[in-house]
Coordinates of C-alpha atoms in Angstrom, one line a residue:
X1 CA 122.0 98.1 144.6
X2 CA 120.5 95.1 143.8
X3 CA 116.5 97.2 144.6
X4 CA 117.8 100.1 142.7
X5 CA 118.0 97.5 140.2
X6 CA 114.6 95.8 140.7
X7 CA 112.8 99.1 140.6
X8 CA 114.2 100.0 137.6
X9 CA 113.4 96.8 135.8
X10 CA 109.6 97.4 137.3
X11 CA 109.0 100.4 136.2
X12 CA 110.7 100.2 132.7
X13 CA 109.3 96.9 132.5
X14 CA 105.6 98.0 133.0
X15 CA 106.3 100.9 130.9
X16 CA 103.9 100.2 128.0
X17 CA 101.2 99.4 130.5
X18 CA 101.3 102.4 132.6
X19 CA 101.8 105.0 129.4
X20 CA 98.8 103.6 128.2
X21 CA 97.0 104.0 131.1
X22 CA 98.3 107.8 131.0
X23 CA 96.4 107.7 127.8
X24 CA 93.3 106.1 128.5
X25 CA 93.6 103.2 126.4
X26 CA 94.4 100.4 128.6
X27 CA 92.9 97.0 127.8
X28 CA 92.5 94.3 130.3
X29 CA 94.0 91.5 127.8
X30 CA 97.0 93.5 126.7
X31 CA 97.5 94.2 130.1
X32 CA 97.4 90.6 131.3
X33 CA 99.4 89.3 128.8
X34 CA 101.7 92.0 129.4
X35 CA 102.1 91.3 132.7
X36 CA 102.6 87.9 132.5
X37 CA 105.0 88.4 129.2
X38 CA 107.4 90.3 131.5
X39 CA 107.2 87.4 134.3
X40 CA 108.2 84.9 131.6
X41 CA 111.2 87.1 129.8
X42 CA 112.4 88.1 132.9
X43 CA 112.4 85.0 134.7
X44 CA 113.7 82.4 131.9
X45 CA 117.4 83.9 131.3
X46 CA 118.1 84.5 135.5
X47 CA 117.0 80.4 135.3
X48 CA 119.0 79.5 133.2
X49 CA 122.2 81.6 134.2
X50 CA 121.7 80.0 137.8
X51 CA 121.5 76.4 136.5
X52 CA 125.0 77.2 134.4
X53 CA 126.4 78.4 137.1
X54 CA 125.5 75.3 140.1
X55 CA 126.6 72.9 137.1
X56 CA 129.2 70.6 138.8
X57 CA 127.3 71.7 142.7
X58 CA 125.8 69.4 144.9
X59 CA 123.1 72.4 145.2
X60 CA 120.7 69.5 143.1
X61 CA 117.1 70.7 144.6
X62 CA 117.9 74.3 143.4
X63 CA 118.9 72.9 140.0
X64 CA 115.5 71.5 140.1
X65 CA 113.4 74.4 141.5
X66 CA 115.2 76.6 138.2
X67 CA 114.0 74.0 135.8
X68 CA 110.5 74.5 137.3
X69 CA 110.0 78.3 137.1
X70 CA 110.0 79.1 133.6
X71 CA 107.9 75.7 133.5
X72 CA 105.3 77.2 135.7
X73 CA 105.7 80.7 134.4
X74 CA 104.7 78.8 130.8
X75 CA 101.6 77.4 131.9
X76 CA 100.9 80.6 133.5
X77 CA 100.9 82.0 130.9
X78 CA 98.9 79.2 128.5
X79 CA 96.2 79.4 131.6
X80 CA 96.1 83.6 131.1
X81 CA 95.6 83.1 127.0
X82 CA 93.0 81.1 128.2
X83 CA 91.1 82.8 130.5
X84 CA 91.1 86.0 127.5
X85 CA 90.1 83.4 125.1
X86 CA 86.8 82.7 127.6
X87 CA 86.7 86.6 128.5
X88 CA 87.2 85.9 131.8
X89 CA 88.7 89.2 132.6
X90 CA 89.1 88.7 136.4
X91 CA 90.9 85.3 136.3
X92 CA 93.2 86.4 133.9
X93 CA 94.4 90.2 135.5
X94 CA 94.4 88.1 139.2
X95 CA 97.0 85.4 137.7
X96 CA 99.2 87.8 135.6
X97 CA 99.0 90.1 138.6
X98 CA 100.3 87.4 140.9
X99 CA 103.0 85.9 138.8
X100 CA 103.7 89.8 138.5
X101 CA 103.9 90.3 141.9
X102 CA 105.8 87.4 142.9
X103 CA 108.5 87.3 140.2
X104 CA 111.0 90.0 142.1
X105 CA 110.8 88.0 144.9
X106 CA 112.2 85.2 143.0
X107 CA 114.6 87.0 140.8
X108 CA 115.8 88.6 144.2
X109 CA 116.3 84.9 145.9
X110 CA 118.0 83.7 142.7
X111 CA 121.0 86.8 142.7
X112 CA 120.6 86.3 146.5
X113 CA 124.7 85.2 146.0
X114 CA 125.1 86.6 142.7
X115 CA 129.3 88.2 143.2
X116 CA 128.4 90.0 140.1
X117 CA 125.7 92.4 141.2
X118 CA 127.9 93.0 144.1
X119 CA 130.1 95.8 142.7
X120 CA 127.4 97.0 140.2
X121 CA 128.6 99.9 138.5
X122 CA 126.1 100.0 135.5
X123 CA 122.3 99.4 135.0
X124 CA 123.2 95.8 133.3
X125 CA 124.8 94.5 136.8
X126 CA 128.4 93.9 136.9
X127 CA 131.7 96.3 136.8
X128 CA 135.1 96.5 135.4
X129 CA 136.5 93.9 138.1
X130 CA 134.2 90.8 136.5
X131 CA 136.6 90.7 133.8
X132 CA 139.9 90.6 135.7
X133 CA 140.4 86.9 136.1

């Protein structure tokens, strides 16, 4: 369930990018920043709902290592407004592309152990049984 999820968030995610590649207007900065946008927004609340949830753990390291992605997603994304800024066009589409690339992978190791996406029942992740403590 958990890839049915993925590949939905993919290809809704990178819906304003492939449409307007349907339509022949795709731009190399909107699609950078695009990319790299949905890294960030994507990335920053799975952090931050891991960290809540190892409070009181002795899991310290992976406390740490969510502190650092949305840090490193940020100054992906200051180096990608950057490299538009210069026109460098490849720089920019090969970092946002990466960070693109690679931010499944690390949503998928951060629900790894996730009980709620277990019984999925709904696009959103989670069913009925969540609520019966």
């Amino acid at each position: 369930m958990k890839l049915l999820q993925l590949l939905i968030i993919i290809v809704l995610g990178t819906s304003s990018i492939w449409l307007s590649a349907m339509f022949g207007i795709l731009d190399w900065k909107a699609t950078s920043l695009g990319l790299i946008t949905i890294v960030i927004s994507s990335l920053a609340p799975t952090c931050a709902e891991r960290i809540l949830s190892l409070m009181g753990s002795n899991k310290k390291f992976e406390v740490f290592v969510n502190y650092v992605i949305p840090t490193v997603s940020c100054v992906l994304c200051f180096i990608v407004i950057a490299q538009i800024n210069t026109g460098n066009r490849l720089c920019a589409l090969i970092i946002s592309g990466v960070a693109y690339v690679c931010y499944p992978f690390v949503w998928w190791y951060q629900n790894r152990d996730n009980k709620v996406l277990e019984e999925s029942t709904n696009a959103l992740g989670g069913g009925l049984g969540q609520f019966n403590d």
